[in-house]
XYZ file of C-alpha atoms in Angstrom:
659
model
C -0.065 0.070 -0.475
C 2.185 2.876 0.803
C 5.229 2.052 -2.152
C 1.982 2.665 -4.369
C 0.546 5.902 -2.501
C 4.223 7.230 -2.366
C 4.731 6.270 -5.818
C 1.296 8.304 -6.392
C 2.146 11.436 -4.764
C 5.362 11.560 -6.556
C 3.276 11.487 -10.110
C 0.454 14.227 -8.593
C 3.211 16.353 -7.568
C 5.338 16.257 -11.073
C 2.524 17.019 -12.601
C 0.768 19.671 -10.080
C 4.959 21.624 -10.443
C 5.235 20.559 -14.675
C 1.501 22.912 -14.426
C 1.438 25.428 -12.574
C 5.370 26.441 -12.353
C 6.772 24.914 -15.692
C 8.748 22.605 -13.645
C 10.456 19.390 -14.033
C 11.903 17.007 -11.559
C 12.392 13.766 -12.045
C 12.578 12.239 -8.851
C 9.968 14.237 -6.415
C 10.354 13.300 -2.412
C 8.250 11.907 -0.444
C 8.974 10.500 3.337
C 7.765 8.607 6.037
C 7.134 11.668 9.116
C 8.588 10.026 11.831
C 4.713 10.832 13.938
C 1.903 10.085 12.136
C 0.701 13.402 14.142
C 2.881 14.964 10.946
C 0.170 12.678 8.649
C 1.553 9.412 6.760
C 3.240 10.600 3.991
C 5.347 14.952 3.627
C 7.370 16.129 1.394
C 9.387 19.107 1.166
C 9.257 19.995 -2.149
C 8.936 23.955 -1.317
C 11.778 23.850 0.861
C 13.753 22.591 -2.497
C 11.911 25.310 -4.654
C 12.547 28.657 -2.372
C 15.732 29.654 -4.334
C 14.491 28.662 -7.677
C 11.304 30.384 -7.071
C 12.548 33.246 -5.171
C 8.741 32.510 -2.870
C 9.063 31.785 0.781
C 8.740 28.288 1.575
C 5.398 27.986 3.052
C 3.945 30.256 0.816
C 5.077 27.662 -1.675
C 3.720 25.219 0.138
C 0.572 26.425 0.124
C 0.207 27.251 -4.426
C 1.084 23.410 -4.269
C -1.564 22.208 -1.923
C -4.446 24.323 -3.258
C -3.012 23.204 -6.663
C -3.424 19.288 -5.251
C -7.358 19.186 -5.172
C -7.979 15.834 -3.887
C -6.556 12.439 -4.675
C -8.049 8.736 -3.995
C -6.851 7.613 -1.189
C -5.915 10.613 0.907
C -8.003 12.646 2.980
C -5.825 15.736 2.583
C -2.571 17.971 2.867
C -2.005 20.611 5.442
C 1.137 23.115 4.845
C 3.389 21.913 8.811
C 5.952 24.290 9.852
C 8.546 26.679 7.395
C 7.062 24.434 4.495
C 6.816 21.188 4.036
C 3.429 19.717 2.629
C 1.933 16.908 5.159
C -0.727 14.443 2.961
C -3.399 12.629 5.403
C -4.387 9.490 4.439
C -7.863 8.199 4.313
C -8.055 5.241 6.610
C -10.608 3.107 5.811
C -8.967 3.125 2.087
C -6.195 2.591 3.413
C -7.434 -0.263 5.465
C -9.034 -1.979 2.643
C -6.044 -1.734 0.296
C -3.774 -3.944 2.884
C -6.295 -6.332 3.185
C -6.496 -6.401 -1.007
C -2.639 -6.525 -1.080
C 0.354 -5.071 -0.508
C 2.445 -5.719 -4.398
C 5.736 -5.194 -5.770
C 6.237 -3.077 -8.632
C 9.579 -3.079 -9.164
C 12.425 -2.507 -12.087
C 13.042 -6.418 -12.158
C 16.106 -7.205 -13.724
C 15.848 -10.603 -16.541
C 18.066 -12.354 -15.150
C 19.776 -11.846 -11.752
C 23.228 -14.374 -10.726
C 23.545 -14.114 -7.049
C 26.920 -15.550 -6.288
C 27.108 -17.262 -2.476
C 28.494 -19.214 0.260
C 31.838 -19.420 -1.401
C 33.616 -22.535 1.581
C 37.136 -23.671 0.518
C 35.760 -26.710 0.960
C 38.951 -27.809 3.808
C 37.091 -28.924 6.799
C 33.759 -27.852 8.528
C 31.654 -24.826 7.562
C 32.018 -21.875 10.357
C 29.859 -19.038 12.161
C 31.248 -17.192 10.173
C 30.163 -18.875 7.262
C 27.449 -18.837 8.727
C 27.139 -14.921 7.895
C 27.371 -14.807 4.677
C 25.394 -18.290 3.638
C 22.354 -16.351 5.250
C 22.431 -13.307 3.730
C 23.199 -14.753 0.353
C 19.818 -16.503 0.645
C 17.643 -13.972 2.627
C 18.772 -12.048 -0.790
C 17.865 -15.073 -3.290
C 14.831 -14.594 -1.488
C 13.295 -11.340 -1.571
C 15.150 -10.843 -4.699
C 12.717 -13.495 -5.980
C 9.720 -11.632 -3.795
C 9.682 -8.729 -6.099
C 10.081 -11.135 -9.299
C 13.033 -12.062 -10.492
C 14.615 -14.395 -12.259
C 17.237 -15.677 -9.837
C 20.192 -18.127 -9.838
C 22.165 -19.549 -6.960
C 26.064 -20.493 -6.576
C 28.336 -21.382 -4.942
C 31.766 -21.093 -6.462
C 34.239 -24.244 -5.255
C 37.850 -22.869 -4.870
C 38.889 -26.564 -5.565
C 42.098 -25.547 -6.135
C 43.597 -23.734 -3.665
C 46.356 -23.540 -0.874
C 43.632 -24.109 2.128
C 42.804 -27.231 0.005
C 46.591 -28.112 -0.468
C 47.709 -27.543 3.205
C 44.764 -30.083 4.329
C 46.096 -32.552 0.936
C 49.498 -32.226 2.714
C 48.480 -33.381 5.893
C 47.221 -36.756 4.624
C 49.603 -37.344 2.770
C 52.485 -35.912 4.388
C 52.113 -35.217 8.129
C 49.809 -38.524 8.022
C 51.911 -40.033 5.336
C 48.845 -41.810 3.489
C 48.501 -42.602 0.291
C 45.796 -42.509 -2.892
C 44.279 -45.850 -1.669
C 43.854 -45.358 2.023
C 42.065 -42.012 1.344
C 39.990 -43.200 -0.069
C 39.980 -46.545 1.890
C 39.355 -43.913 5.311
C 36.707 -42.010 3.067
C 34.483 -44.532 3.355
C 35.335 -45.539 6.838
C 33.922 -42.259 8.129
C 31.185 -42.485 5.507
C 30.759 -46.097 7.031
C 30.439 -45.668 10.945
C 28.614 -41.766 10.655
C 31.666 -39.823 11.310
C 32.051 -36.577 9.344
C 34.509 -35.786 6.856
C 34.860 -31.591 6.929
C 34.854 -32.117 10.979
C 38.120 -34.528 10.135
C 39.688 -32.237 7.461
C 39.174 -30.013 10.405
C 41.266 -31.269 13.381
C 43.860 -31.790 10.494
C 44.347 -28.808 9.021
C 44.541 -27.369 12.168
C 47.367 -29.638 12.170
C 49.222 -28.827 9.232
C 49.026 -24.970 9.761
C 50.711 -25.079 13.231
C 53.531 -28.601 11.131
C 54.389 -25.997 8.935
C 55.690 -23.631 12.115
C 57.000 -26.241 14.733
C 60.118 -27.658 13.405
C 63.477 -25.873 13.156
C 63.427 -22.881 10.384
C 65.525 -24.937 8.186
C 62.200 -28.162 9.154
C 59.828 -25.379 8.560
C 61.580 -24.705 5.293
C 60.932 -28.345 4.354
C 57.216 -28.670 4.564
C 56.004 -25.736 3.480
C 57.884 -26.947 0.096
C 55.365 -29.734 0.313
C 52.383 -26.887 0.126
C 53.823 -25.253 -3.151
C 54.294 -28.035 -4.752
C 51.143 -29.634 -3.408
C 49.447 -26.475 -5.056
C 51.666 -26.609 -7.845
C 49.975 -30.871 -8.833
C 46.559 -29.992 -7.606
C 46.603 -27.710 -10.180
C 48.199 -28.900 -13.063
C 45.763 -32.408 -12.545
C 46.525 -35.380 -13.808
C 48.792 -37.333 -10.969
C 48.101 -38.609 -7.388
C 47.781 -35.664 -5.852
C 45.470 -34.153 -7.750
C 43.572 -37.398 -7.325
C 43.429 -37.198 -3.675
C 42.043 -33.886 -3.733
C 39.695 -33.957 -5.806
C 38.362 -37.096 -3.012
C 38.875 -34.807 -0.124
C 37.077 -31.453 -1.651
C 34.193 -33.289 -3.008
C 33.753 -34.966 0.061
C 33.393 -31.257 2.278
C 32.093 -29.963 -0.772
C 28.233 -32.815 0.045
C 28.916 -31.938 3.946
C 28.365 -28.624 3.169
C 25.713 -27.990 1.224
C 24.471 -30.533 4.081
C 24.720 -28.666 6.564
C 23.479 -25.297 4.543
C 20.503 -27.073 3.516
C 19.635 -27.462 7.865
C 19.027 -23.780 7.551
C 17.129 -24.406 3.963
C 19.528 -22.768 1.880
C 19.951 -24.164 -1.693
C 21.619 -23.797 -4.719
C 21.491 -24.299 -8.439
C 24.363 -24.697 -9.574
C 28.706 -25.330 -8.356
C 31.367 -23.750 -10.098
C 35.105 -24.704 -9.420
C 38.138 -23.379 -10.139
C 39.721 -26.609 -11.404
C 37.480 -27.023 -14.430
C 38.107 -22.492 -14.671
C 41.649 -23.336 -14.853
C 41.588 -27.064 -16.906
C 38.916 -25.228 -19.407
C 41.307 -22.276 -20.917
C 39.144 -19.684 -19.397
C 42.147 -18.155 -18.455
C 43.391 -18.624 -21.203
C 40.166 -16.966 -23.482
C 40.118 -14.031 -20.718
C 43.757 -12.855 -21.315
C 43.122 -12.581 -25.035
C 40.215 -10.589 -24.411
C 42.465 -7.900 -21.973
C 45.140 -7.984 -24.068
C 42.697 -6.660 -26.789
C 41.774 -3.929 -25.687
C 44.866 -2.408 -22.951
C 42.960 -3.288 -19.911
C 46.690 -5.007 -19.156
C 49.592 -4.099 -19.864
C 53.317 -6.009 -19.662
C 55.592 -3.836 -17.563
C 59.103 -3.919 -18.138
C 60.534 -2.620 -15.188
C 60.813 -1.977 -11.358
C 59.000 -4.223 -9.217
C 56.344 -6.254 -10.948
C 58.616 -5.960 -13.876
C 58.145 -8.960 -16.146
C 54.585 -9.054 -14.981
C 51.048 -8.041 -17.060
C 49.329 -5.735 -14.843
C 46.490 -3.343 -15.363
C 45.823 0.342 -13.122
C 44.297 0.501 -10.658
C 40.518 1.938 -10.055
C 41.080 5.451 -9.573
C 44.450 5.737 -10.216
C 46.011 8.889 -11.871
C 49.358 8.408 -13.656
C 52.083 11.108 -15.141
C 52.924 9.722 -18.595
C 55.756 7.925 -18.263
C 54.777 7.589 -14.713
C 56.335 4.105 -13.853
C 52.610 2.444 -11.589
C 54.342 1.202 -9.012
C 50.270 0.073 -7.570
C 48.928 -1.557 -10.403
C 47.860 -4.743 -9.442
C 49.654 -7.799 -10.804
C 47.169 -9.634 -12.741
C 50.078 -12.360 -14.383
C 53.194 -13.022 -12.261
C 56.493 -12.798 -13.771
C 56.959 -16.930 -13.231
C 54.131 -16.842 -15.652
C 50.407 -17.811 -12.487
C 47.022 -16.338 -12.853
C 46.574 -14.268 -10.061
C 43.305 -14.538 -7.408
C 41.658 -11.674 -9.629
C 42.553 -13.152 -13.204
C 41.094 -16.521 -12.595
C 37.672 -14.179 -10.569
C 38.082 -11.191 -14.377
C 37.283 -13.981 -16.943
C 34.838 -16.140 -13.947
C 33.142 -13.013 -14.580
C 33.541 -12.622 -18.199
C 31.408 -16.102 -17.870
C 28.858 -14.972 -15.398
C 27.557 -12.239 -18.121
C 27.655 -15.164 -21.040
C 31.054 -12.368 -22.926
C 33.583 -14.978 -22.803
C 32.549 -17.452 -25.598
C 33.185 -20.540 -23.187
C 30.787 -22.873 -20.696
C 31.230 -25.270 -18.647
C 30.734 -28.910 -18.309
C 27.710 -29.611 -16.246
C 26.796 -32.781 -13.898
C 23.933 -32.918 -11.962
C 25.624 -33.500 -8.176
C 23.109 -32.732 -5.139
C 19.576 -33.236 -5.019
C 16.918 -30.798 -3.030
C 13.196 -31.859 -2.527
C 11.976 -29.478 -5.420
C 15.251 -29.088 -8.372
C 18.810 -30.370 -8.378
C 21.565 -28.910 -8.028
C 24.813 -29.304 -11.556
C 28.707 -28.783 -10.078
C 30.956 -27.949 -12.961
C 32.877 -30.432 -15.041
C 35.139 -30.973 -18.001
C 33.209 -33.621 -20.264
C 29.335 -32.540 -18.566
C 25.625 -34.092 -19.534
C 25.143 -33.140 -23.096
C 21.271 -31.725 -21.635
C 21.225 -29.313 -18.648
C 20.560 -25.353 -17.418
C 21.845 -22.545 -19.269
C 23.877 -20.178 -16.255
C 26.095 -18.258 -16.818
C 24.483 -14.842 -19.015
C 23.286 -12.250 -16.352
C 22.138 -9.240 -16.340
C 23.101 -8.461 -12.711
C 25.507 -9.377 -10.662
C 25.177 -9.798 -7.090
C 28.546 -12.154 -4.919
C 28.117 -12.093 -1.162
C 31.665 -11.430 -0.571
C 33.339 -10.045 2.863
C 34.776 -6.922 2.762
C 38.116 -7.865 3.118
C 38.226 -8.341 -0.421
C 36.634 -5.622 -1.514
C 40.370 -4.687 -3.520
C 39.857 -7.968 -5.437
C 36.578 -6.951 -6.401
C 36.659 -3.120 -7.339
C 39.644 -4.224 -9.699
C 36.423 -7.148 -11.552
C 34.710 -4.426 -12.320
C 38.025 -2.038 -13.422
C 39.107 -4.809 -16.075
C 34.902 -5.220 -16.985
C 34.609 -0.926 -17.122
C 38.198 -0.945 -19.461
C 36.777 -3.291 -21.658
C 34.286 -1.883 -22.264
C 31.351 -3.787 -20.680
C 30.371 -0.727 -18.356
C 26.499 -2.029 -18.567
C 27.520 -5.158 -16.716
C 30.327 -3.383 -14.744
C 27.336 -0.962 -13.401
C 24.919 -3.780 -12.539
C 28.081 -5.533 -10.931
C 26.870 -5.248 -7.035
C 29.916 -6.688 -3.946
C 27.203 -7.401 -1.454
C 30.256 -6.787 1.660
C 30.260 -7.590 4.266
C 31.807 -7.673 7.980
C 33.626 -10.285 10.199
C 30.890 -12.808 12.663
C 33.481 -13.349 17.010
C 32.103 -14.458 19.897
C 30.923 -12.932 22.755
C 33.272 -14.108 26.069
C 30.177 -15.250 26.964
C 29.559 -17.706 24.715
C 32.934 -19.019 23.561
C 32.843 -20.327 27.756
C 29.450 -21.525 26.826
C 31.113 -24.197 23.952
C 34.137 -25.275 25.653
C 36.911 -22.124 25.565
C 39.259 -21.488 26.794
C 39.240 -17.783 27.783
C 41.158 -15.884 29.599
C 40.885 -12.722 31.880
C 42.146 -10.731 29.111
C 39.706 -12.358 26.295
C 36.622 -12.163 29.561
C 36.867 -8.071 29.217
C 37.007 -7.747 25.346
C 33.470 -6.921 23.615
C 33.488 -10.365 21.223
C 36.416 -12.629 20.713
C 37.660 -13.131 17.193
C 37.818 -16.779 15.619
C 40.317 -18.173 13.866
C 39.606 -22.039 11.868
C 43.595 -22.356 11.164
C 44.663 -21.445 14.870
C 41.525 -24.349 15.488
C 39.613 -21.947 17.608
C 36.627 -21.797 15.957
C 32.683 -22.485 16.295
C 31.852 -25.602 13.861
C 28.827 -24.186 12.052
C 26.637 -27.527 12.620
C 27.677 -27.548 16.794
C 26.607 -23.907 16.834
C 22.790 -25.210 15.088
C 22.846 -29.153 17.268
C 23.670 -26.409 20.802
C 20.887 -24.037 19.246
C 18.892 -27.117 19.052
C 19.177 -28.056 22.208
C 19.249 -25.345 24.515
C 15.540 -24.701 22.744
C 14.717 -28.488 22.981
C 14.802 -27.679 26.430
C 12.518 -24.903 26.955
C 9.726 -25.847 24.847
C 9.819 -29.257 26.598
C 9.110 -26.723 29.240
C 5.676 -25.760 27.428
C 4.390 -27.916 25.203
C 4.411 -31.086 27.522
C 1.075 -32.703 24.947
C 2.352 -32.333 22.036
C 4.395 -35.384 20.068
C 8.161 -35.650 20.563
C 7.941 -35.386 17.097
C 6.369 -32.712 16.982
C 8.163 -31.033 20.094
C 11.340 -31.386 17.480
C 10.214 -29.706 15.135
C 9.191 -26.721 16.717
C 12.638 -26.677 18.789
C 14.258 -26.082 14.705
C 11.821 -23.879 13.087
C 12.762 -21.041 16.752
C 16.961 -22.879 17.016
C 17.138 -21.652 13.709
C 14.446 -18.094 12.978
C 16.854 -17.252 16.178
C 20.358 -18.028 13.860
C 18.758 -16.774 10.291
C 16.959 -13.597 12.170
C 20.844 -12.956 14.720
C 23.111 -12.738 11.603
C 19.691 -10.517 9.687
C 19.354 -7.926 11.877
C 22.819 -5.933 11.890
C 23.788 -3.669 8.562
C 26.207 -5.537 6.747
C 28.569 -3.624 7.470
C 28.547 -3.817 11.648
C 30.972 -6.713 13.329
C 28.549 -9.710 14.846
C 29.879 -10.653 18.045
C 27.374 -13.714 18.592
C 25.984 -14.820 21.536
C 23.192 -17.560 22.206
C 21.563 -16.287 25.637
C 20.791 -12.825 22.824
C 19.848 -14.598 19.863
C 17.866 -17.426 21.574
C 16.191 -14.393 23.677
C 12.200 -14.581 23.065
C 12.032 -10.610 24.355
C 14.258 -7.811 22.478
C 14.263 -7.989 18.513
C 15.257 -11.163 18.058
C 13.799 -14.571 16.057
C 11.388 -15.803 18.997
C 10.211 -12.305 20.026
C 9.035 -11.756 16.124
C 7.961 -15.965 16.395
C 5.689 -16.066 19.549
C 4.093 -12.861 17.779
C 2.456 -15.471 14.947
C 2.318 -18.142 17.160
C -0.326 -15.944 19.331
C -2.112 -14.686 17.019
C -3.182 -18.341 15.505
C -3.781 -19.371 18.996
C -6.225 -15.792 19.119
C -7.493 -17.924 15.776
C -7.919 -21.427 18.081
C -9.104 -19.442 20.322
C -12.028 -17.980 19.605
C -13.053 -20.895 17.048
C -13.424 -18.681 13.181
C -10.105 -17.888 10.743
C -8.110 -15.021 9.190
C -9.893 -15.254 6.133
C -13.105 -15.713 7.705
C -12.901 -12.563 9.493
C -10.664 -10.472 6.550
C -14.131 -11.607 4.094
C -16.977 -10.649 6.989
C -14.283 -7.710 7.292
C -15.432 -6.416 3.636
C -19.331 -6.679 4.384
C -18.603 -3.659 6.696
C -19.465 -0.449 5.608
C -17.774 1.962 8.328
C -14.984 1.595 9.560
C -13.328 5.333 10.468
C -14.889 5.245 13.980
C -11.956 2.665 14.330
C -9.476 4.207 13.496
C -9.850 7.701 14.338
C -8.680 9.203 17.546
C -6.315 8.992 20.224
C -7.641 5.155 21.206
C -7.534 3.828 18.782
C -3.861 6.152 17.253
C -2.249 2.605 17.669
C -3.868 0.396 15.980
C -4.246 2.737 12.082
C 0.449 2.919 13.063
C -0.429 -0.871 12.831
C -2.367 -1.376 9.552
C 0.239 0.996 8.414
C 3.225 -0.897 9.178
C 1.923 -4.290 7.769
C 1.090 -1.861 4.112
C 4.401 -1.166 3.887
C 6.124 -4.433 2.994
C 6.605 -3.550 -0.882
C 8.034 -0.480 0.502
C 10.230 -2.317 2.377
C 11.390 -4.567 -0.096
C 11.674 -1.670 -2.950
C 14.183 -0.431 -0.181
C 16.195 -3.675 1.058
C 16.821 -4.615 -2.924
C 17.681 -1.255 -3.503
C 20.882 -0.560 -0.683
C 21.268 -4.701 -0.373
C 19.918 -4.613 3.025
C 18.373 -7.425 4.886
C 18.597 -5.121 7.819
C 15.591 -3.433 6.806
C 13.544 -6.320 6.068
C 14.682 -7.996 9.881
C 13.343 -4.208 11.311
C 10.318 -4.436 9.942
C 9.952 -7.783 11.094
C 10.466 -6.946 14.529
C 8.527 -3.635 14.759
C 5.630 -5.194 12.868
C 5.342 -7.990 15.915
C 6.549 -5.054 18.489
C 3.108 -3.098 16.838
C 0.817 -6.139 17.749
C 2.501 -6.979 20.891
C 0.859 -3.123 22.232
C -2.215 -3.959 20.267
C -3.035 -6.438 21.789
C -2.434 -5.618 25.720
C -4.613 -3.169 24.972
C -7.581 -3.647 23.619
C -9.388 -7.459 24.306
C -10.134 -9.110 21.429
C -12.150 -12.161 22.344
C -14.185 -10.303 24.116
C -15.663 -8.223 22.514
C -19.273 -7.195 23.027
C -19.360 -5.285 19.487
C -19.811 -7.116 16.666
C -18.538 -4.932 14.181
C -15.283 -4.025 15.989
C -14.491 -7.512 17.737
C -14.424 -8.585 12.676
C -12.545 -5.064 13.117
C -10.112 -6.432 15.507
C -10.102 -10.034 14.199
C -9.273 -9.137 11.152
C -6.084 -6.449 12.008
C -4.776 -10.252 14.143
C -5.654 -11.556 10.772
C -3.553 -8.943 8.313
C -0.555 -8.791 11.346
C -0.774 -13.218 11.113
C -0.251 -12.759 6.626
C 2.516 -9.662 6.900
C 5.075 -11.131 9.765
C 3.775 -15.001 8.004
C 5.424 -13.441 4.666
C 8.128 -11.400 5.604
C 9.602 -13.847 8.370
C 9.165 -16.357 5.441
C 11.529 -14.139 2.891
C 14.342 -13.782 5.544
C 13.963 -18.060 5.684
C 12.649 -18.512 9.450
C 9.384 -20.807 9.786
C 6.513 -19.950 12.225
C 5.919 -22.262 14.632
C 2.599 -23.603 15.733
C 3.023 -23.130 19.372
C 5.838 -22.238 21.500
């Protein structure tokens, strides 16, 4: 409702400004005032036009108000303050509009590609990976809610140094052969043990092994890393086969972990195929032909192929010592170079494609993985019109370099539709670290948060975190839901735990460092997932006790002609505020997508739950004696439930039947 009324008022104002002052303004500002006493919408346009028209803002505002006349959905307009124009809505019409549904009218992209999660397949997923995956999955849901066609990709770096380190652990620290590694994987599978957990410990031990000997020993040990990395990249040898076995087994576990959070993928492009299918070779020629890359003949980058960094200004003849190296002097390609090739493919600009094979079965679709020689029949995943890369803020420079390369190659439209969806790290509160069984020093206990490190073995495995959240929630469910069956209690515990985790990761803006805490996330009070879920459960209980349904009460509301008495007066301002909040869904969705910020919707759902709870405590819904008013109050609850469930669904949060 709000988004349509906002656009309607802005359009009407544009017409008035054109006809009265012969002024054309493309974006007329229409705001939501901080308090209902200033109306439901307002515009500062008169203040902005004062200098142009050489009149006092208040005079301009009065002239505009007189010219606005009547507008469907609006009760009237008034001048306020130094020249603001406040708009008051027709409240009855507003309620009818909210009941009819809050549609969207956003600018759709033909084909949006979102890349998220992208965990190195060398060990178990950890808490930091969960922020990436939850942010990415939620943004996918928002884009789809707005009507976009979205493909979800999870990039797998199966040839990088992290995988190499685990392979070094298997082959050199544990002294296993290819056959023994294959046998170990079978034994772990048979016994129900987790290969990603095994690799977690081995990765930490290998990282420490590189530093435990003398300087000479450590130097020799690290030679294993570089030799192993080279063999993995080259392929066609036993070391590469070990790497493929391990990375594929760990990747499957990652997908199983994320599925617990209802996170799914469409395609898993692997770096091994980018290398072996010669994506870089094609991209290299394109980069040289367009002049993006040049060969440096002197200075610290002598012998390298380099490109200018974004915003670099170098005088003619001056050496650019800060140029980004894309191909090293030894001929190896940097991460950014491979990423440029990958993004040319994403936009359909490379002229080359992956092979595809089915890898992981979801309830309603297949997840495909890249291969050198795949199946003849497969979906098409490249050729996107817009790209969002969910990658932490530490990768801002490489991401900026990829965009710079696209621009330099003449792909301006694609560069304009390439978004680095960045975010900050996840840490633990000291209390949470203690709860997880870690020994925390007195110094760390006084810190606001403690950073985690998989390399040092100090971290929170994603599955352990989810298990612990479910166990803690289960204890509470056992106290409250004694009459329910075991399976029901378990389902409720899982829904609340997953809701708590997802909401905690989403309520902070992306540029905020998160200090995760069990007690904060699981609280039924304050800005948490359980608080919003409980509001929905409370509404369901109202209809259960009342022997009616939300659908029935909304149908009855349509038969009531006069609603104004239930919406006007100071005693009913909270009800009107709740209806207004319910009508903001598409507006907030528009804002969240425009700013790439799911936190806006998390805040919206909390405020909706909060305003419903205020309404619930003030008005006696089921004991109301006036039948028409009772129907109106029940319809208010019905709309609140509908909006809570829809927006929580966009956040990937289910609403339990009971809590």
